[in-house]
Coordinates of C-alpha atoms in Angstrom, one line a residue:
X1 CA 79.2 95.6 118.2
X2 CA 79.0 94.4 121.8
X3 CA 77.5 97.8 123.6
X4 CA 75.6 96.6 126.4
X5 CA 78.3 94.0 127.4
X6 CA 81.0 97.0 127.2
X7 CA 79.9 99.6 129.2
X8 CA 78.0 96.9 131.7
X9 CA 80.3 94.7 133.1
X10 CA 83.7 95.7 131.6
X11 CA 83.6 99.6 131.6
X12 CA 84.9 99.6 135.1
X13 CA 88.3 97.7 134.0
X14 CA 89.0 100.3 131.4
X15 CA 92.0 102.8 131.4
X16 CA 90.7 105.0 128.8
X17 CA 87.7 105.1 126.4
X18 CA 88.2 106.8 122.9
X19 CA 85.1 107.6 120.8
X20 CA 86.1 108.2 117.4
X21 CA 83.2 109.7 115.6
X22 CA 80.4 107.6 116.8
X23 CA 77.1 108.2 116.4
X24 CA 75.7 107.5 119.7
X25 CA 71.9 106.9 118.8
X26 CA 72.7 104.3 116.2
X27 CA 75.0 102.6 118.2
X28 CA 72.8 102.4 121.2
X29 CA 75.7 104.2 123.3
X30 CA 73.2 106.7 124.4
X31 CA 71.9 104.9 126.8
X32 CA 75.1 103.9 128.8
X33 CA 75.6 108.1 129.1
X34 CA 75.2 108.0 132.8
X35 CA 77.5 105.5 133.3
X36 CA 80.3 106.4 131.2
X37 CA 80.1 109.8 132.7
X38 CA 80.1 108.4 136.3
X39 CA 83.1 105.9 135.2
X40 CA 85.4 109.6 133.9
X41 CA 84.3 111.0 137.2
X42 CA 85.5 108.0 139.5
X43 CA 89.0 108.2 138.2
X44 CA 88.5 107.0 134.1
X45 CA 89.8 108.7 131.1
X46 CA 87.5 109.9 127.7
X47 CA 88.5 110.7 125.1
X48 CA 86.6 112.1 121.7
X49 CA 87.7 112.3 118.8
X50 CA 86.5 114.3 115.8
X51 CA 84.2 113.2 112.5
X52 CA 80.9 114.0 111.1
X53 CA 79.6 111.8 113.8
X54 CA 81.2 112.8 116.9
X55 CA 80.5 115.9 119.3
X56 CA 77.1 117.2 118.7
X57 CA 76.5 115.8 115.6
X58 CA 76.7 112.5 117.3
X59 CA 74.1 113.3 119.6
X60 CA 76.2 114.5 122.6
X61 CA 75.0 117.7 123.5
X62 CA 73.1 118.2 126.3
X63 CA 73.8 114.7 128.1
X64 CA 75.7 113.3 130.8
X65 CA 78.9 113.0 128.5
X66 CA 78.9 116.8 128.0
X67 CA 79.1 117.3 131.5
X68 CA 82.5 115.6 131.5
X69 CA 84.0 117.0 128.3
X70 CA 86.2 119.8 128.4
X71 CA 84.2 121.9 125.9
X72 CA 81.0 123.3 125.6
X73 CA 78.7 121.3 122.5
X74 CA 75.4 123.4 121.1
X75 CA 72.3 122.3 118.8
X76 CA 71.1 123.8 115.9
X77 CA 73.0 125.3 112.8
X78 CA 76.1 123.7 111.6
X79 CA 77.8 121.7 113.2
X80 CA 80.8 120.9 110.9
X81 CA 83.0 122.7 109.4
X82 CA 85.2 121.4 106.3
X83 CA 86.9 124.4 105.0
X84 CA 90.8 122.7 105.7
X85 CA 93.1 124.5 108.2
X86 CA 96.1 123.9 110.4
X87 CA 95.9 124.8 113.7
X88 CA 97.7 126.8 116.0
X89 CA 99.4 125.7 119.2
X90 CA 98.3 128.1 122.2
X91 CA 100.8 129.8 124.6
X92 CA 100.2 126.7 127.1
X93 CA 100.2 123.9 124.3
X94 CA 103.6 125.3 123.5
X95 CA 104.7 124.2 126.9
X96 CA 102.3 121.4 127.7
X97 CA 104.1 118.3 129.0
X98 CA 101.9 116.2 126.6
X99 CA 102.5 117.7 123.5
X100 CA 106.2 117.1 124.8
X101 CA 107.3 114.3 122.2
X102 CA 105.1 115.9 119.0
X103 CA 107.1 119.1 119.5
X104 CA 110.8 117.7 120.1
X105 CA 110.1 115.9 116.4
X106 CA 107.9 119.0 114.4
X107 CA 108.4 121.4 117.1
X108 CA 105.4 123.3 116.8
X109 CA 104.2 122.2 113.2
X110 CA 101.3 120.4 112.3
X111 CA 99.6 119.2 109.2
X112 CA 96.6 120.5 107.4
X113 CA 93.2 119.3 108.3
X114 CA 90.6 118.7 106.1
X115 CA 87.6 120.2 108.7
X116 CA 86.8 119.8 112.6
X117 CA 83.7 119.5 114.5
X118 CA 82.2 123.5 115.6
X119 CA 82.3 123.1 119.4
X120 CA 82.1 126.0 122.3
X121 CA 84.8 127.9 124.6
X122 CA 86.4 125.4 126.7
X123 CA 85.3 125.1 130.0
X124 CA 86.6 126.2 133.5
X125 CA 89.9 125.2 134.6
X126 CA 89.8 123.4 131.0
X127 CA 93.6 123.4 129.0
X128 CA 93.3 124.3 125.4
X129 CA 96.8 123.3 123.4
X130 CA 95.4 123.6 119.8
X131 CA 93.3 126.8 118.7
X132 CA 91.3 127.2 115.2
X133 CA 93.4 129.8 113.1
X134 CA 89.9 131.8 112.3
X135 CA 86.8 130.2 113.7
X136 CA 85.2 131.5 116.5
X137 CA 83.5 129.3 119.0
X138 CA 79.8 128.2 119.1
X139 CA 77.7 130.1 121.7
X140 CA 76.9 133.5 123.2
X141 CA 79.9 134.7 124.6
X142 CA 79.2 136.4 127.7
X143 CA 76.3 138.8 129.1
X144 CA 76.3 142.2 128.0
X145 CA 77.6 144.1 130.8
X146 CA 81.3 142.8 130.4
X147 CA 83.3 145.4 130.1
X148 CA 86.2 146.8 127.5
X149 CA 88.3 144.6 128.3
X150 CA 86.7 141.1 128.6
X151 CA 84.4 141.7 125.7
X152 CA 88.0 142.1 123.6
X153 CA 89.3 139.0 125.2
X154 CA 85.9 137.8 124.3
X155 CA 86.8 138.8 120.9
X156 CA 89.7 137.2 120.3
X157 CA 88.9 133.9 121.8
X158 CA 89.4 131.0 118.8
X159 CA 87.2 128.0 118.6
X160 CA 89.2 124.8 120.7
X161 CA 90.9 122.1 118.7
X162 CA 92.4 119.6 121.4
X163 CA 91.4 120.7 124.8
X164 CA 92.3 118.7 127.9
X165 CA 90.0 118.6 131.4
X166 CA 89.7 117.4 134.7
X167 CA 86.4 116.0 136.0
X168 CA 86.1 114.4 139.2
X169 CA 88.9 111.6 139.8
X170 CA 89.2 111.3 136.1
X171 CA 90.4 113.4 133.2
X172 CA 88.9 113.9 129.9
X173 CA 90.1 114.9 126.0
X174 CA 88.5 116.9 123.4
X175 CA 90.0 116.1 119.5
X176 CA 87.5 118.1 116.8
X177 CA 89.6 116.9 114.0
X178 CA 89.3 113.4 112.6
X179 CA 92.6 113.5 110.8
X180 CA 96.1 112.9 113.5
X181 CA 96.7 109.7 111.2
X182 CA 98.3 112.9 109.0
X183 CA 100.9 113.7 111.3
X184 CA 102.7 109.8 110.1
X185 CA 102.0 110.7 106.4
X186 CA 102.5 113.1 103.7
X187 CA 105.8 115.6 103.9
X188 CA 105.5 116.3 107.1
X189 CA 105.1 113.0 108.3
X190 CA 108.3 111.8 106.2
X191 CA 110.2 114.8 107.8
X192 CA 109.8 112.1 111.1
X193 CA 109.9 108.5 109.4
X194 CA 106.4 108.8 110.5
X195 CA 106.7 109.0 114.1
X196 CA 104.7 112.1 115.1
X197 CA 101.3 110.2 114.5
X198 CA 102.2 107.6 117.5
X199 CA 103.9 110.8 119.8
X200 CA 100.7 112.5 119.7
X201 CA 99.1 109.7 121.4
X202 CA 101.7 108.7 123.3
X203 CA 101.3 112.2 124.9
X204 CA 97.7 112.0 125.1
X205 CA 97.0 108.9 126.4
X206 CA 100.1 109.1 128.7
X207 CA 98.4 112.2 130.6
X208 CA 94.9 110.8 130.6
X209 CA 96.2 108.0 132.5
X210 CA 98.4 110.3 135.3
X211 CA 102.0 108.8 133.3
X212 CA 104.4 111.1 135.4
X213 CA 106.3 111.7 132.3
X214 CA 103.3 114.0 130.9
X215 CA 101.9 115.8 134.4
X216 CA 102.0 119.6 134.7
X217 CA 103.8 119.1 137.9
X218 CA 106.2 116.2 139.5
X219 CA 105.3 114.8 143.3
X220 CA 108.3 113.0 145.5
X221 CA 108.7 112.4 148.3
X222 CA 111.7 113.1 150.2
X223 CA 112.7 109.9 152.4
X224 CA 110.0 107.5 153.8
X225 CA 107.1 109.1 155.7
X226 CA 106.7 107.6 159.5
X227 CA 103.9 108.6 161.5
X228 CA 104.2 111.4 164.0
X229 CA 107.5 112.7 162.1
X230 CA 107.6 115.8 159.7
X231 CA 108.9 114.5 156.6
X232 CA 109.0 116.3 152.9
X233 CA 107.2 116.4 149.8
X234 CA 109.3 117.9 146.9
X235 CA 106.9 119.3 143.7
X236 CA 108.8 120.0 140.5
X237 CA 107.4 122.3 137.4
X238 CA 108.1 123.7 134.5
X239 CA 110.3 127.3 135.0
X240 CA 108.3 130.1 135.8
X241 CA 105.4 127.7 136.8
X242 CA 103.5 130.8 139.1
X243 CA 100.5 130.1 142.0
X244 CA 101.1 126.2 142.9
X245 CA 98.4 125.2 145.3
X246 CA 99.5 122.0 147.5
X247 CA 97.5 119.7 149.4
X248 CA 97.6 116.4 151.2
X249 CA 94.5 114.4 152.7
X250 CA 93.5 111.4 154.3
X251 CA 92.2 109.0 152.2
X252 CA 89.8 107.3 155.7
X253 CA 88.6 110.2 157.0
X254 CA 89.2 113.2 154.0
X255 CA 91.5 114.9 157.0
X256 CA 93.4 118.0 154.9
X257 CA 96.4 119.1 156.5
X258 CA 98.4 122.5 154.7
X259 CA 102.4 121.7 153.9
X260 CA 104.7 124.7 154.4
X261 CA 106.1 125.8 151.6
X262 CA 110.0 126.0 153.0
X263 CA 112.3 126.4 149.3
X264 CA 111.0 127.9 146.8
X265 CA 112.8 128.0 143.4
X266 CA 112.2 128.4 139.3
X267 CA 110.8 124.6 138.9
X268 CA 111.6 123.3 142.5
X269 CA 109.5 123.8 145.4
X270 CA 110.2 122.1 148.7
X271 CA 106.8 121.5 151.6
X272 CA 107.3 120.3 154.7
X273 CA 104.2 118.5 156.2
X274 CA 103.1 118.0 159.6
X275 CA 103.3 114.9 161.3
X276 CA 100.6 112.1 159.8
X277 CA 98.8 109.6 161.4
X278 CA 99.6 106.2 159.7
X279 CA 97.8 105.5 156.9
X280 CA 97.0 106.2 153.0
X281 CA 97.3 109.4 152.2
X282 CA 96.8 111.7 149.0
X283 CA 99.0 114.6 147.8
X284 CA 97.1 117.1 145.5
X285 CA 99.2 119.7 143.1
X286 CA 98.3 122.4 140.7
X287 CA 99.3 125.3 139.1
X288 CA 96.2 127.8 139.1
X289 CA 93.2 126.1 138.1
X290 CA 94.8 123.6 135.6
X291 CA 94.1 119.7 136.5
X292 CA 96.1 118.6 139.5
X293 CA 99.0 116.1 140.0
X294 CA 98.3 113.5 142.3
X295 CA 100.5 111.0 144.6
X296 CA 99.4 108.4 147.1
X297 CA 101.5 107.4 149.7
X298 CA 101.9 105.4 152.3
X299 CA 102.7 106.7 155.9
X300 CA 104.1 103.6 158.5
X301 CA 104.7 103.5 162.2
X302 CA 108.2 104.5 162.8
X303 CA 110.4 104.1 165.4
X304 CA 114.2 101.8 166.6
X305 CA 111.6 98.8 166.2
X306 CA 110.4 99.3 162.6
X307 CA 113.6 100.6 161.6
X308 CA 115.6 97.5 162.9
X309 CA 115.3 94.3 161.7
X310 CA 117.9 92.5 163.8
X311 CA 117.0 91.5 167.3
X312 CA 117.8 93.7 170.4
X313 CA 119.8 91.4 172.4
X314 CA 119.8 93.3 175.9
X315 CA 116.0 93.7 175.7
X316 CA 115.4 90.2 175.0
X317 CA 117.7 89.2 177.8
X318 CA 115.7 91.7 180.3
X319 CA 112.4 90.5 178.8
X320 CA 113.5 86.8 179.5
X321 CA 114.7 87.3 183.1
X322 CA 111.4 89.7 184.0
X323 CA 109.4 86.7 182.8
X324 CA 111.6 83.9 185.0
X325 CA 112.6 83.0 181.8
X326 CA 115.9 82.0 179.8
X327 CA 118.1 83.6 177.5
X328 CA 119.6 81.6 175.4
X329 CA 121.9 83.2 172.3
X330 CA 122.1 81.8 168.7
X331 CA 125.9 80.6 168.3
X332 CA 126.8 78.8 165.1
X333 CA 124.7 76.6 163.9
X334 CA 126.9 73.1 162.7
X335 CA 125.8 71.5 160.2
X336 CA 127.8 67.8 159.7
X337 CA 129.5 68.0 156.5
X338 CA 128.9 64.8 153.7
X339 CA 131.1 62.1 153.5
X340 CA 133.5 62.8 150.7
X341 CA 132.4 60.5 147.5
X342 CA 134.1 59.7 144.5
X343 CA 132.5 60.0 141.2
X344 CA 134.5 58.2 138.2
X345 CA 133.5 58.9 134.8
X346 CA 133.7 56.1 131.8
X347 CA 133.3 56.1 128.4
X348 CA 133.4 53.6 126.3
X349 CA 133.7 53.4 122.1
X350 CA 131.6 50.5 120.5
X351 CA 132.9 50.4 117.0
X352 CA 130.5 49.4 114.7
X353 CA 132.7 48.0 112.0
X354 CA 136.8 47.2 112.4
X355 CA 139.1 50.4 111.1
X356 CA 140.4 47.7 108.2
X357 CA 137.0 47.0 106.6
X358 CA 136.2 50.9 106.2
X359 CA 139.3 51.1 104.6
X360 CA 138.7 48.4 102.3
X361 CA 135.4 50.1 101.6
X362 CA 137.0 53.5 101.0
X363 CA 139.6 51.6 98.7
X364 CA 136.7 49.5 96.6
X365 CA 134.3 53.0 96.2
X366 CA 137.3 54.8 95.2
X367 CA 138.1 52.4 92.8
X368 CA 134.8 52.1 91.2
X369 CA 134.5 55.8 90.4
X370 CA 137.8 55.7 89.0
X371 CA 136.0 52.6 86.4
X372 CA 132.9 54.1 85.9
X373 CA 134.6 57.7 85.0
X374 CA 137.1 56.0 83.0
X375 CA 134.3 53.8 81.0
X376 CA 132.5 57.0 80.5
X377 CA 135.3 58.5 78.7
X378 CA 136.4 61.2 81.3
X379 CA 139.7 60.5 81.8

């Protein structure tokens, strides 16, 4: 398995990376921690998947790759657990854009797993969309002096199943089970022809690599952007979606400027934004502390003279005579036409044999078979 060349020279071209219950020290992936970790938090996607091999018990805990997972990984005890269970969407994963095409074919059922990886609580600003029915997560759970009310939220919290995070530029996924092949087999999976084993990833991959079709929020924009014009940015949600936070910045100079917020309704929310300088910019939406939707754009010089692509005849006429020059105005151009030409078209029919000698040949064949069937005694 080429390792070294992998995450050397073409980790960089990568749109995602899925580990799928890989032990880490046998494979010699340990090494590359520190750049696969830097490659999620310049813009790349992760992925883990589940397996007696995977999470901690692949050797993951406490490294470089923890740091860009969306759960929490501990040492010591067990690790795995293979009591089968089906888990439970969350509130959110009920919602969640990427779990869109699973739930329009299952809507929200899922098969029964034959174990999953233990794991801890998801991180900050983490997304979890499958729960644990029962198990708890790994990890102490908070200091002491919480009080009532966060030491029963404490209580209640169930161990993560599929978790999504944002990490830098790039965006991470945590699977514990090693088992979505069982959403295209079995009853279930013949509910669907199969299907919901591909919309799971479709989903998944889909929002790891910032497909519109799977973002928490939608970014337009509302016309072109020209430089030293207000123009608008429209940002579109699910119903209800509460606490958007909106930004746009320079991608020279990191120069943030605020949008007003100017229409507000249940999924649509209209910002107007200060006049730009030209250049690339970045748009930055989020609902709470969930990952945020991002749009570059362009802003261009505006103005008659970038908006008009046919020439200004008066200007060029005062431009000329300023200069001592000449004007001088396109008419038609004539272009001489061809001579006309005459084409004739001949064909011409060599016959290989006169029309009497194939008939004489028809005649003598026909006659022949008429022998030869009468000789053999059918007629």
């Amino acid at each position: 398995f080429p390792v070294n060349e992998l995450f050397t020279e073409h980790l960089p071209s990568f749109d995602a990376v899925i580990l799928q219950d890989i032990d880490a020290r046998r494979y010699g992936l340990d090494v590359h921690f520190e750049s696969l970790s830097r490659y999620v938090q310049d813009g790349g996607g992760l992925i883990m998947v589940g397996g007696p091999e995977a999470f901690a018990s692949g050797g993951y805990a406490n490294t470089a790759i923890e740091d860009v997972l969306p759960v929490s990984l501990h040492l010591g005890g067990k690790l795995v657990e293979r009591t089968p269970f089906t888990p439970q969407y969350t509130a959110v994963g009920a919602v969640a854009a990427p779990l869109g095409p699973l739930r329009e074919l299952l809507q929200q059922k899922l098969p029964r797993f034959s174990g999953a990886n233990l794991v801890g609580k998801a991180k900050e600003n983490a997304i979890v969309l499958w729960e644990h029915p029962s198990q708890k997560p790994l990890g102490n759970f908070g200091p002491a002096s919480l009080s009532s009310q966060e030491k029963s939220l404490e209580a209640d919290l169930k161990m993560p199943v599929l978790t999504l995070g944002e990490f830098g530029d790039g965006r991470s996924i945590a699977l514990t089970v090693d088992g979505s092949h069982r959403l295209g087999f079995g009853k279930l999976g013949a509910q669907v022809a199969g299907k919901g084993h591909g919309a799971l990833w479709e989903g998944l991959l889909g929002w790891l690599m910032r497909d519109p079709r799977f973002e928490p929020l939608r970014i337009r924009t509302q016309g072109p952007c020209e430089s030293s014009q207000p123009f608008q940015l429209e940002v579109s949600s699910l119903p209800g979606a509460k606490d958007i936070q909106f930004s746009v910045e320079s991608l020279a100079d990191a120069t943030r400027v605020s949008p007003q917020q100017v229409e507000n309704q249940s999924h649509r929310h209209i910002f107007t934004v200060p006049p730009l300088a030209a250049g690339a910019w970045l748009a930055r939406a989020q609902v709470g502390d969930g990952p945020a939707t991002r749009l570059f754009f362009a802003c261009e010089k505006g103005g008659a003279a970038f908006g008009e692509t046919r020439p200004d005849l008066p200007r060029l006429r005062e431009l000329a005579q300023a200069r001592g020059g000449e004007f001088l105005e396109a008419g038609p151009i004539g272009f001489p036409r061809p001579k006309a030409q005459s084409v004739v078209l001949a064909k011409t029919v060599d016959e290989l044999l006169p029309a009497w000698i194939w008939s004489l040949l028809a005649g003598l064949f026909l006659s022949l078979s008429w022998w030869f069937r009468r000789s053999a005694g059918y007629l």
